[in-house]
Coordinates of C-alpha atoms in Angstrom, one line a residue:
X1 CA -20.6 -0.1 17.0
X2 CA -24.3 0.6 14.8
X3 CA -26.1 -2.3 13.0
X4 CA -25.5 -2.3 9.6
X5 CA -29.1 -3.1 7.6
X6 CA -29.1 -3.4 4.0
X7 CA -31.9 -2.1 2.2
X8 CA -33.3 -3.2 -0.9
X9 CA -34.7 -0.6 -3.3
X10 CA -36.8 -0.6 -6.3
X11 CA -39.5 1.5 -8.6
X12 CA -42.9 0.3 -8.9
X13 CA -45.3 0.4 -11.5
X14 CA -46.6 4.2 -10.7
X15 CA -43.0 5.2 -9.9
X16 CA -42.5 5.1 -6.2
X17 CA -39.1 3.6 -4.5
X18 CA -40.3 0.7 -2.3
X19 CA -37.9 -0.1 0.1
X20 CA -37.5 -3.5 2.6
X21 CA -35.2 -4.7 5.1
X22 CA -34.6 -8.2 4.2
X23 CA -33.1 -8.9 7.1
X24 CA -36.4 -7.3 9.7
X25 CA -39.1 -9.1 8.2
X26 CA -41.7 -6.6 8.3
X27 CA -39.7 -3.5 8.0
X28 CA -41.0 -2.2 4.3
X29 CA -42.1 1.3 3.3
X30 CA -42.3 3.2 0.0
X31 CA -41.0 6.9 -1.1
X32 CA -41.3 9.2 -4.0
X33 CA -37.6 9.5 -4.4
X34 CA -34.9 7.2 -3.0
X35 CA -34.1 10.0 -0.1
X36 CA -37.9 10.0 0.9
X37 CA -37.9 6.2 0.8
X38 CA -34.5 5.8 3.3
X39 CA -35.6 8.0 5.2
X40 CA -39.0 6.2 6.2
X41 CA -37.5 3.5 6.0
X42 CA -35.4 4.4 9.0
X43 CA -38.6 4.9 10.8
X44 CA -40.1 2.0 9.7
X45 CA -37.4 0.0 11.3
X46 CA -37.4 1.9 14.6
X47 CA -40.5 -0.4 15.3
X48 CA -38.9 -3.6 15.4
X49 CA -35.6 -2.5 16.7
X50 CA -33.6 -0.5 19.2
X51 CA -30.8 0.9 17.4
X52 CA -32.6 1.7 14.3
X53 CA -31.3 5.6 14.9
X54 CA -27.9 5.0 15.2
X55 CA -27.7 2.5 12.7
X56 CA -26.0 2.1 9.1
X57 CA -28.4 1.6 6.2
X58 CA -26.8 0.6 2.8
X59 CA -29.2 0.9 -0.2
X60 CA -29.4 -1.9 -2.7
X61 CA -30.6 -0.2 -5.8
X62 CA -32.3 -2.6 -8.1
X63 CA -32.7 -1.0 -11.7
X64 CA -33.4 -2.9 -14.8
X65 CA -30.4 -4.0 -16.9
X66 CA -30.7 -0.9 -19.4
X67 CA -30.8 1.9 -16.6
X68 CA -28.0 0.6 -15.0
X69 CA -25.8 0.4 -17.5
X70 CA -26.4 4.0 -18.7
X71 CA -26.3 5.2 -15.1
X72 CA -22.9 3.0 -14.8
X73 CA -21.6 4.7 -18.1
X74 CA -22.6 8.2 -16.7
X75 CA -20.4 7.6 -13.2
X76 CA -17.5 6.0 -15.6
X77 CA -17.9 9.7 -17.7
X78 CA -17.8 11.9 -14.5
X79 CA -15.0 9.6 -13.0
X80 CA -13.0 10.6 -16.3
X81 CA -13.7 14.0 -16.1
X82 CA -13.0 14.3 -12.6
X83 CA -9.4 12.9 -13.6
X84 CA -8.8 14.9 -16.3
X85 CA -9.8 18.1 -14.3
X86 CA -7.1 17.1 -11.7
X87 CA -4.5 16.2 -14.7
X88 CA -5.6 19.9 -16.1
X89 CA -5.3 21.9 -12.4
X90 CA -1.5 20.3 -12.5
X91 CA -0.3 21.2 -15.7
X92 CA -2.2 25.0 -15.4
X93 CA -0.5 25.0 -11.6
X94 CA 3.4 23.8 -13.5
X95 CA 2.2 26.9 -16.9
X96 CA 1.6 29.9 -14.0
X97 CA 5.2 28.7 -12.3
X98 CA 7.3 28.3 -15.2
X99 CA 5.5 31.3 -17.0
X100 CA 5.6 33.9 -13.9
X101 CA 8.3 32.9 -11.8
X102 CA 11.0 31.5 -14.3
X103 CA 10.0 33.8 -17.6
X104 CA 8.9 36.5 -15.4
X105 CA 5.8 37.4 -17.3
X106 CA 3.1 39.5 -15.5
X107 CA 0.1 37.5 -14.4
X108 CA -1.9 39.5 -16.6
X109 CA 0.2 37.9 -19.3
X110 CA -0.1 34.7 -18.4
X111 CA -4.1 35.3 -17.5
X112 CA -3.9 35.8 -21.6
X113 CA -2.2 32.8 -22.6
X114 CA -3.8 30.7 -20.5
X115 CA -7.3 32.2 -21.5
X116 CA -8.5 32.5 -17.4
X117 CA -9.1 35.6 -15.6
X118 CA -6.4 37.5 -14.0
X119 CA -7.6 36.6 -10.4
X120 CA -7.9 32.9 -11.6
X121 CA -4.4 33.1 -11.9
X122 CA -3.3 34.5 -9.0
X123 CA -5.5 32.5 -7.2
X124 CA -3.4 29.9 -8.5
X125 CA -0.3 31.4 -8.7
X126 CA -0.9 31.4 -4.7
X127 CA -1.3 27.5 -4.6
X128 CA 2.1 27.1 -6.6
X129 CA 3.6 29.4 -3.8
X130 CA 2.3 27.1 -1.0
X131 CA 2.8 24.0 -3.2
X132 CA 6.0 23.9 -4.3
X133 CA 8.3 27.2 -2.6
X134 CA 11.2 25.7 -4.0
X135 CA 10.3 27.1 -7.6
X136 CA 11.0 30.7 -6.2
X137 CA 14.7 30.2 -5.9
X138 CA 15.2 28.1 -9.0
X139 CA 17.4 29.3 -11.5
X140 CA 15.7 30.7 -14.5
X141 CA 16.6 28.5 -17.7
X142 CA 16.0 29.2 -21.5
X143 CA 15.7 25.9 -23.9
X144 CA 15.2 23.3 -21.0
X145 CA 12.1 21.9 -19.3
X146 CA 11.1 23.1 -15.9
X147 CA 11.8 21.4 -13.1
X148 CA 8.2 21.2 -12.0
X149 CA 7.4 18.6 -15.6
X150 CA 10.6 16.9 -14.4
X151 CA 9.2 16.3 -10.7
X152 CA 8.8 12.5 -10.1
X153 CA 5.2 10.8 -10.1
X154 CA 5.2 10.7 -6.2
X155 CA 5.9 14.2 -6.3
X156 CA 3.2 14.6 -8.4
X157 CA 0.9 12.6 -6.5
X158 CA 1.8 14.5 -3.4
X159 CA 1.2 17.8 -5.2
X160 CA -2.2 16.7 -6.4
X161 CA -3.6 15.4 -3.1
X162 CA -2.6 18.6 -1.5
X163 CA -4.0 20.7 -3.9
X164 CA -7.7 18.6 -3.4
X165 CA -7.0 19.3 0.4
X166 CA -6.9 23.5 -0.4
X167 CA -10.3 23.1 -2.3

């Protein structure tokens, strides 16, 4: 089982990442970015121990107050869109089946509504195929809601994890 070390992290004055193992006394270096830093580091601590190579660093970033809440609102942002993205990929996977295979429209049809290319469509007309085969022997119904928007929330889930798994 590899050492775990932690590593503290932070900028001087001219802009370099200084990094220390707190727990090595000793072990310290400096980078011009946090990669350059870790890695030499790394080195750094092969001098005072033996399983330096195989072991786990884990950076401690120390930022002041400001940068780290505006890098903490920039993950929160991408977390969001990362979600909605997935959320979007569902409900454009339940348009192409209810659209192609219960309303039989042409994927070139559907490429319009949807405003993607034709190939983006089959692309993910394909997934809905491998996803979910039972939508190819559903009934077609006018004036009701497909099955697919009535599937149940662990159906969904299942769906979506599957779908991250082809990507």
């Amino acid at each position: 089982m590899a050492t775990t070390y932690q590593v503290e992290l932070e900028r001087d004055e001219a802009g370099w990442w200084v990094a220390s193992v707190p727990s090595v006394p000793g072990v310290h270096t400096q980078g011009r970015s946090i990669e350059q830093a870790m890695n030499r580091i790394r080195q750094a601590l092969t001098l005072w121990v033996t399983d330096a190579d195989e072991a786990d660093l884990v950076p401690e970033i120390h930022l002041p107050i400001a940068v780290r809440r505006q890098v903490g609102r920039a993950l929160e942002a991408r977390k969001r869109a990362a979600k909605a993205g997935e959320e979007a990929s569902l409900v454009l996977i339940d348009a192409i089946a209810e659209l192609t295979d219960r309303e039989a429209m042409s994927v070139r049809d559907v490429a319009t509504l949807l405003q993607l290319s034709p190939a983006r469509v089959g692309q993910l007309k394909l997934e809905v195929e491998v996803l979910q085969p039972r939508h190819r022997s559903l009934p077609r119904t006018s004036g009701n809601r497909s099955m697919t928007a009535k599937r149940s929330s662990s159906e969904r889930s299942v769906t979506k994890k599957a779908v991250a798994k082809k990507r």
